[in-house]
Coordinates of C-alpha atoms in Angstrom, one line a residue:
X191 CA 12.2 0.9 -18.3
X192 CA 15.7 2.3 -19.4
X193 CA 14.2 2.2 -22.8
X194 CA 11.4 4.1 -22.3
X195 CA 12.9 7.1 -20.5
X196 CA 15.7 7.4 -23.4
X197 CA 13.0 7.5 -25.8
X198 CA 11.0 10.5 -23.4
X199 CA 14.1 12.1 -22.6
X200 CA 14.5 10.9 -19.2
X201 CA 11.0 12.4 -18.2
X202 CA 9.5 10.2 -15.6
X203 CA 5.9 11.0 -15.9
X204 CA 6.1 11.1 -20.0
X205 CA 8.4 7.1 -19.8
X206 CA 5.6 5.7 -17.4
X207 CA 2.8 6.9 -19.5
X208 CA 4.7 5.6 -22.5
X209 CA 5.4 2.3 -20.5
X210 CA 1.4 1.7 -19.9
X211 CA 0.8 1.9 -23.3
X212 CA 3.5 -0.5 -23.9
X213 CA 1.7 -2.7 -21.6
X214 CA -2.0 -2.2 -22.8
X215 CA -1.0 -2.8 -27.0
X216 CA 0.8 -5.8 -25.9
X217 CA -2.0 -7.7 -23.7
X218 CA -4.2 -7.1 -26.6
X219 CA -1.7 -7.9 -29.7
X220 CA 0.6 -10.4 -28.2
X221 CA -2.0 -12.2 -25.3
X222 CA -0.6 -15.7 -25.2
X223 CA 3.0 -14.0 -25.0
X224 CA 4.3 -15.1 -28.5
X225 CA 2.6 -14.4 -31.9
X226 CA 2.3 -18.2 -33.4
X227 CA 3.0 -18.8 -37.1
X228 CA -0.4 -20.5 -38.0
X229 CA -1.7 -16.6 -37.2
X230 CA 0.4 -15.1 -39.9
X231 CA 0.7 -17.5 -42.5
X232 CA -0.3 -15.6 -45.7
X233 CA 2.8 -13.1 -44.6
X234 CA 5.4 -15.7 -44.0
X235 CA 4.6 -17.4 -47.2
X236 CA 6.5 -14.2 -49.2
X237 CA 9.4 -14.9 -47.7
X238 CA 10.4 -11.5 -47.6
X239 CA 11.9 -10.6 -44.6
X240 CA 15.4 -12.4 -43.6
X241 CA 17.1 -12.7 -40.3
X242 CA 21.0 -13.0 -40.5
X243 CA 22.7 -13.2 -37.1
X244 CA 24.5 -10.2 -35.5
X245 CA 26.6 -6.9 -36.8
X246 CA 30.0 -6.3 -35.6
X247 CA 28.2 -4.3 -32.5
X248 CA 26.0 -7.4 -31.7
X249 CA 22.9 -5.9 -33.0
X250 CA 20.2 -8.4 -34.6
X251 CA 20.5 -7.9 -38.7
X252 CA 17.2 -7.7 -40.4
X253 CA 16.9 -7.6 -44.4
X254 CA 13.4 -6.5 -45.9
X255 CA 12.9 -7.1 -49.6
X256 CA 10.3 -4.7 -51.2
X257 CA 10.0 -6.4 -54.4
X258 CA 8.4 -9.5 -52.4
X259 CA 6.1 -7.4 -50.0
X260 CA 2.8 -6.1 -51.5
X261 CA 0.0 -4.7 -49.7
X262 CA -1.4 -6.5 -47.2
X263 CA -5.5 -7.6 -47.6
X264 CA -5.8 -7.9 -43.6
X265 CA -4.4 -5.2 -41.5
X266 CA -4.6 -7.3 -38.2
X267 CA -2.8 -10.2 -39.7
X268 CA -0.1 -8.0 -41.5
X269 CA 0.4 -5.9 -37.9
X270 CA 0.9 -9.8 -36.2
X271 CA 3.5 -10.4 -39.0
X272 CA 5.1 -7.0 -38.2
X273 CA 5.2 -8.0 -34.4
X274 CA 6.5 -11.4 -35.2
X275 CA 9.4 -10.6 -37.0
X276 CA 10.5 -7.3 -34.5
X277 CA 10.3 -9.9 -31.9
X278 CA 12.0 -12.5 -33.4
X279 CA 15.0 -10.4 -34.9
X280 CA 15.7 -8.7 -31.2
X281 CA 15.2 -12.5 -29.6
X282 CA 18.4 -13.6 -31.4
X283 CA 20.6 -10.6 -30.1
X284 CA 19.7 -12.4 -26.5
X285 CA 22.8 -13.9 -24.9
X286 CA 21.2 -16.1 -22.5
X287 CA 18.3 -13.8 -21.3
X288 CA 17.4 -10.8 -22.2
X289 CA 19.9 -8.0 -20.5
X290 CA 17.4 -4.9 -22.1
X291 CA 19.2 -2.7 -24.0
X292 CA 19.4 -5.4 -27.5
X293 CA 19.0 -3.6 -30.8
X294 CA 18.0 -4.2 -34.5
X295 CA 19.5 -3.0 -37.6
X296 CA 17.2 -3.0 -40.8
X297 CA 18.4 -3.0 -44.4
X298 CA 15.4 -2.1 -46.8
X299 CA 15.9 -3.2 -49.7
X300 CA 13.9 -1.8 -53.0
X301 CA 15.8 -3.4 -55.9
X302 CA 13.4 -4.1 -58.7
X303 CA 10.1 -3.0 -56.8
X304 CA 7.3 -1.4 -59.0
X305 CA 4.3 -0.1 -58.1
X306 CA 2.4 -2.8 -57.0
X307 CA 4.9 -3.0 -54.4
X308 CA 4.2 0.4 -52.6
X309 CA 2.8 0.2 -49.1
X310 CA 3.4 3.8 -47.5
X311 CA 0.5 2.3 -45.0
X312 CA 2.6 -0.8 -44.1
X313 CA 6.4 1.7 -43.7
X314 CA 4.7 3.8 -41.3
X315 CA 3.0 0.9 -39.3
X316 CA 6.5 -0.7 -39.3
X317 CA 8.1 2.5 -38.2
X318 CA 5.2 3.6 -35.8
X319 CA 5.4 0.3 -34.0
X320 CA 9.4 0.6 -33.1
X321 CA 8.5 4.6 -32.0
X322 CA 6.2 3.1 -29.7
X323 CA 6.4 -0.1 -29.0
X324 CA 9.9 -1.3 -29.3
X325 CA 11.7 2.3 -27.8
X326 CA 15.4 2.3 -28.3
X327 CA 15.2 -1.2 -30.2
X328 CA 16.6 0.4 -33.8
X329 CA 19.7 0.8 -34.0
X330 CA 20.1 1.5 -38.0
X331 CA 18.0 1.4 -41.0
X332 CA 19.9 1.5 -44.2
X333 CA 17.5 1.9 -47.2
X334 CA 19.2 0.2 -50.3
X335 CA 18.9 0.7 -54.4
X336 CA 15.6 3.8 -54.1
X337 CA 14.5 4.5 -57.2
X338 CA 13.1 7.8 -58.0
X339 CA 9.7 7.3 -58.2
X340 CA 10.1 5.9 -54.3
X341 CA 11.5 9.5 -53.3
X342 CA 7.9 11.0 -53.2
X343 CA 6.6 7.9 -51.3
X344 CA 9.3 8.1 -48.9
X345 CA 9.3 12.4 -48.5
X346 CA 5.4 11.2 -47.1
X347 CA 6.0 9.0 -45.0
X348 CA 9.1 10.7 -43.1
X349 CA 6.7 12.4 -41.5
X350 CA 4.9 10.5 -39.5
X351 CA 8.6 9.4 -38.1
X352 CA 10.3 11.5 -35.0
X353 CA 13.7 13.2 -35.1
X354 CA 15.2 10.5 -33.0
X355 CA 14.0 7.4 -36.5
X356 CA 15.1 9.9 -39.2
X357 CA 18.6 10.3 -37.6
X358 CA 18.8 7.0 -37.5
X359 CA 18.4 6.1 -41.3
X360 CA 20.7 6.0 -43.7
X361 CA 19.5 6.0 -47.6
X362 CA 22.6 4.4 -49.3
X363 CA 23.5 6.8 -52.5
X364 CA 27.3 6.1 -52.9
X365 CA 30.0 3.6 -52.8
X366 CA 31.3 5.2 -49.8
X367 CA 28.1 4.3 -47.2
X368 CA 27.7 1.5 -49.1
X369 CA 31.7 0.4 -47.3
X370 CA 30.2 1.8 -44.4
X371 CA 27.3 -0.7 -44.2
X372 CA 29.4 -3.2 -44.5
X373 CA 32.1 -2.7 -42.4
X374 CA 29.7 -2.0 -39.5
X375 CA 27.7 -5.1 -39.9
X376 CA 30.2 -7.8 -41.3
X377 CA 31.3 -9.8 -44.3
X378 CA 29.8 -12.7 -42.7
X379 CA 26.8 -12.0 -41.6
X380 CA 25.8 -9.9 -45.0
X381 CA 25.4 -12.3 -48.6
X382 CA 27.2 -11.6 -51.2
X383 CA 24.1 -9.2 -53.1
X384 CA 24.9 -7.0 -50.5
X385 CA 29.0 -7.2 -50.5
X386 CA 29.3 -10.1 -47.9
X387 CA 29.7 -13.7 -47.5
X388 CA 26.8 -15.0 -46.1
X389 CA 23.3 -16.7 -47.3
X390 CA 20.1 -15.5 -46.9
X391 CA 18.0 -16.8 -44.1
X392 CA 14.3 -16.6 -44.4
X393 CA 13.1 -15.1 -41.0
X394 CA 10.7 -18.3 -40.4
X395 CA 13.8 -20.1 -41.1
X396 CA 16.0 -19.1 -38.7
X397 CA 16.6 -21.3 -35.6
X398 CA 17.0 -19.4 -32.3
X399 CA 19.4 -20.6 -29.4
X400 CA 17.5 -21.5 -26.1
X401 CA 16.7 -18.9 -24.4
X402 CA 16.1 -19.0 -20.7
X403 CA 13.4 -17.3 -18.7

């Protein structure tokens, strides 16, 4: 509930409405409690989202390649996929059970994407989902390698994103934040593309501890 309130700015009446909508979009996305691979199986099979253990701050790393995501063809299975892997990246920041306040970072990255690659549709569904959905959840987003012909596509769909997202995402420009990244998420959780010394681990790939309750 925390969550909610930080995201309302501690007004009560504004967090519970928020929480009841919470609660509503979750009975009707997520009704068995989990959202099971055999419903998302076109998205996994891109292999374009990657889950690679925890930043320096213990915050769930996320890595999103553009050049392997292309528009989705169904819009319910694509918003599943979305909820799968948001779930699954905060999941592995759990130490046990989960305490509440666990957080995500993102890294987008848009080396070598072309035009077939441009979803404004699927950003802002990403992005709308952790405004509403996931309050609090994001801790960073650092959007990697942008070419110029992205700049327009990203100007439109800044603006369906509140203060609170925007100040939270960094577009990497310079050798300097590109340091930054890395020294706030860690050599070994980041592979080496990226300046680190880890592998890449496919989202569906990724084994979970056990988690109680």
């Amino acid at each position: 509930m925390m969550r909610f309130l930080i995201a309302r700015s501690m007004d009560v009446e504004k967090a519970a409405k928020m929480f009841v909508q919470w609660q509503k979009w979750r009975d009707t996305m997520v009704p068995n409690g989990r959202i099971d691979e055999s419903e998302i199986e076109d998205e996994l099979e891109a292999r374009k989202i990657y889950l690679q253990g925890l930043s320096q701050n213990g915050h769930s790393v996320m890595i999103v390649k553009g050049s392997k995501h292309f528009p989705a063809k169904d819009q319910v299975q694509f918003k599943k996929y979305v909820v799968y892997a948001l779930d699954k990246t905060i999941s592995s920041a759990f130490q046990g059970r989960e305490i509440g306040n666990e957080k995500l970072i993102g890294i987008l990255d848009l080396q070598q994407i072309s035009y077939k690659n441009i979803d404004p549709r699927g950003l802002i569904t990403g992005f709308q989902f952790l405004q509403a959905y996931y309050p609090e959840r994001l801790a960073k987003c650092y959007i990697l390698n942008m070419p110029r012909f992205f700049i327009s596509v990203w100007k439109m769909v800044s603006r369906f994103l509140e203060k609170v997202t925007l100040e939270k995402i960094v577009i990497v420009s310079n050798e300097e934040e590109r340091k930054s990244m890395i020294e706030e998420i860690g050599e070994e959780v980041l592979p080496a593309e990226y300046g680190g010394k880890g592998k890449l681990i496919a989202l569906q790939d990724a084994v979970l501890p056990h988690l109680d309750g």
